[in-house]
Coordinates of C-alpha atoms in Angstrom, one line a residue:
M841 CA -31.4 23.0 63.1
G842 CA -30.3 21.0 60.0
K843 CA -32.5 19.0 57.7
K844 CA -31.4 15.8 59.3
D845 CA -32.3 17.0 62.8
F846 CA -35.6 18.3 61.6
L847 CA -36.5 15.0 59.9
E848 CA -35.5 13.0 63.0
D849 CA -37.6 15.2 65.2
S850 CA -40.6 15.0 62.8
L851 CA -40.3 11.2 62.7
E852 CA -40.1 10.8 66.5
S853 CA -43.3 12.8 66.9
L854 CA -45.3 10.7 64.5
S855 CA -47.4 7.8 66.0
L856 CA -47.5 4.4 64.3
E857 CA -51.0 5.1 63.2
D858 CA -49.9 8.4 61.6
L859 CA -47.1 6.7 59.8
E860 CA -49.4 3.9 58.6
R861 CA -51.9 6.4 57.4
S862 CA -49.2 8.4 55.6
L863 CA -47.9 5.3 53.9
E864 CA -51.5 4.4 52.7
D865 CA -51.8 8.1 51.4
I866 CA -48.6 7.7 49.5
D867 CA -49.7 4.4 48.1
E868 CA -53.0 5.9 46.9
W869 CA -51.3 8.9 45.4
H870 CA -48.8 6.6 43.6
K871 CA -51.8 4.6 42.1
S872 CA -53.5 7.8 41.0
S873 CA -50.4 9.4 39.7
V874 CA -49.5 6.4 37.6
G875 CA -53.0 6.5 36.2
F876 CA -53.5 2.7 36.1
N877 CA -56.7 0.9 36.7
I878 CA -58.2 -2.4 35.5
V879 CA -61.3 -2.0 33.3
E880 CA -62.0 -5.7 32.7
K881 CA -60.2 -9.0 33.7
Y882 CA -60.1 -11.6 30.9
G883 CA -58.4 -14.3 33.0
V884 CA -55.1 -15.8 34.1
L885 CA -52.9 -17.9 31.9
S886 CA -52.3 -20.9 34.2
T887 CA -53.0 -22.2 37.7
Y888 CA -49.5 -21.4 38.8
K889 CA -48.8 -18.9 41.6
N890 CA -48.4 -15.5 40.1
S891 CA -49.7 -16.6 36.8
P892 CA -49.9 -13.6 34.3
L893 CA -53.4 -11.9 34.2
L894 CA -54.7 -10.7 30.9
S895 CA -56.9 -7.6 31.3
R896 CA -58.0 -4.4 29.7
V897 CA -56.6 -1.5 31.6
R898 CA -56.7 2.3 31.5
W899 CA -53.2 3.6 31.6
H900 CA -52.6 7.4 31.6
G901 CA -56.0 7.8 30.0
Y902 CA -55.5 5.2 27.2
E903 CA -57.0 1.8 27.1
R904 CA -54.7 -1.1 26.5
I905 CA -54.6 -4.9 26.8
D906 CA -52.3 -5.7 29.7
L907 CA -50.4 -8.9 30.4
R908 CA -48.9 -8.7 33.8
R909 CA -48.0 -10.8 36.9
W910 CA -49.4 -9.4 40.2
I911 CA -48.0 -9.6 43.7
N912 CA -50.8 -10.8 46.2
D913 CA -53.4 -9.9 43.5
E914 CA -53.0 -6.2 44.1
T915 CA -49.6 -4.9 43.2
P916 CA -48.5 -4.8 39.6
A917 CA -45.3 -6.6 38.8
K918 CA -43.6 -7.7 35.6
G919 CA -45.7 -7.2 32.5
I920 CA -46.4 -5.3 29.3
T921 CA -49.3 -3.5 27.6
F922 CA -50.4 -3.9 24.0
T923 CA -52.5 -1.8 21.7
E924 CA -55.3 -3.3 19.6
E925 CA -53.0 -3.4 16.6
E926 CA -50.3 -5.3 18.6
V927 CA -52.9 -7.8 19.8
E928 CA -53.9 -8.5 16.2
I929 CA -50.2 -9.2 15.3
I930 CA -49.9 -11.6 18.3
R931 CA -53.0 -13.5 17.1
E932 CA -51.8 -13.8 13.5
S933 CA -48.2 -14.7 14.6
A934 CA -49.1 -17.4 17.3
P935 CA -49.3 -20.3 14.7
C936 CA -45.7 -19.6 13.7
I937 CA -44.3 -20.3 17.3
E938 CA -44.0 -24.0 17.1
K939 CA -42.4 -24.1 13.7
N940 CA -39.8 -21.5 14.8
Y941 CA -39.0 -23.2 18.1
L942 CA -38.3 -26.4 16.4
S943 CA -35.5 -24.8 14.3
G944 CA -33.4 -25.0 17.5
R945 CA -30.7 -22.5 16.4
V946 CA -29.8 -19.4 18.3
L947 CA -30.3 -16.1 16.3
C948 CA -28.3 -13.9 18.7
T949 CA -27.3 -13.6 22.4
Y950 CA -27.8 -10.7 24.8
A951 CA -25.5 -10.1 27.8
K952 CA -25.5 -7.3 30.3
G953 CA -23.8 -7.9 33.7
K954 CA -25.0 -11.2 35.0
M955 CA -28.1 -11.2 32.6
R956 CA -27.7 -13.6 29.7
A957 CA -30.2 -14.6 27.1
K958 CA -30.3 -16.6 23.9
I959 CA -32.9 -15.4 21.4
I960 CA -33.8 -18.6 19.6
A961 CA -36.4 -17.2 17.2
H962 CA -37.9 -13.8 16.3
I963 CA -41.7 -14.3 16.0
A964 CA -43.0 -10.8 15.3
T965 CA -42.3 -7.1 15.7
L966 CA -45.4 -5.7 17.3
S967 CA -44.5 -2.0 17.1
T968 CA -41.6 0.4 16.7
S969 CA -40.9 3.6 18.6
I970 CA -38.1 6.1 18.9
S971 CA -36.9 7.2 22.4
N972 CA -33.8 9.5 23.0
G973 CA -32.8 9.0 19.3
E974 CA -32.8 5.2 19.5
T975 CA -35.2 2.8 17.6
W976 CA -37.0 0.4 19.9
N977 CA -39.0 -2.6 18.7
K978 CA -41.6 -4.2 20.9
E979 CA -41.1 -7.9 19.9
M980 CA -42.5 -11.4 20.5
N981 CA -39.6 -13.8 20.5
I982 CA -38.7 -17.3 21.7
I983 CA -36.0 -16.8 24.3
D984 CA -34.0 -18.6 27.0
W985 CA -32.9 -16.4 30.0
G986 CA -31.3 -19.4 31.6
Y987 CA -34.4 -21.0 33.1
G988 CA -35.9 -22.6 30.1
T989 CA -37.2 -21.6 26.7
K990 CA -40.2 -19.2 26.9
I991 CA -42.3 -16.8 24.8
D992 CA -40.9 -13.3 25.6
F993 CA -42.6 -9.9 25.0
R994 CA -40.4 -6.8 25.5
K995 CA -38.8 -3.8 23.7
W996 CA -35.4 -4.3 22.2
T997 CA -33.0 -1.9 20.3
K998 CA -32.5 -2.8 16.8
D999 CA -29.1 -4.3 17.5
Y1000 CA -30.3 -6.3 20.6
I1001 CA -27.7 -4.4 22.9
K1002 CA -30.4 -3.0 25.1
C1003 CA -33.8 -4.3 26.3
G1004 CA -36.8 -2.9 28.2
K1005 CA -38.9 -4.6 30.9
G1006 CA -41.2 -7.3 29.7
I1007 CA -42.7 -10.7 30.5
C1008 CA -41.9 -14.3 29.7
I1009 CA -44.7 -16.9 29.4
S1010 CA -44.6 -20.7 28.8
F1011 CA -45.8 -22.2 25.6
D1012 CA -48.9 -23.6 27.3
E1013 CA -49.6 -20.0 28.7
M1014 CA -49.2 -18.7 25.1
K1015 CA -52.0 -21.0 24.0
K1016 CA -54.2 -19.7 26.8
L1017 CA -53.2 -16.1 25.9
V1018 CA -54.4 -16.5 22.3
E1019 CA -57.6 -18.2 23.5
L1020 CA -58.3 -15.2 25.9
L1021 CA -57.4 -12.7 23.2
N1022 CA -59.8 -14.3 20.8
K1023 CA -62.6 -14.0 23.4
S1024 CA -61.8 -10.3 24.3

């Protein structure tokens, strides 16, 4: 009996209840293996559906400030975490946003496949790390990914050829973010 036959026989013998229980077990294992849990919720940035939530999280044993969208208030989606030092840089840099946005010129562009972005202004470098011999900067920028100008938090290589996952927020959400950070 080959692997495929064995798997088909195994699946046929499972009841729907067994399958659902197995999926729940996998979900619980995933949550525990990721090591992610919310310690404290500070608040959402707007009243829009899937508005980013600012919270304090424990991630692989470290506490961080987390800015993330959630699916149905229970599944983490796009977002980014910050150290206390990075939060302080965000607080200090926030007043520069409006002045930099008004400049209106494009610093550089990013293109990969169908993804296109115009980086309008670099607000701050929050931290720098090295991964696989490449230098990555976690940055706060004003950017347009093709759906309007937003504040963008994500990691970039020094030459802006590669980027990591991150999150974009509106200018109004940025004001709320700073307000919540000052209360945290």
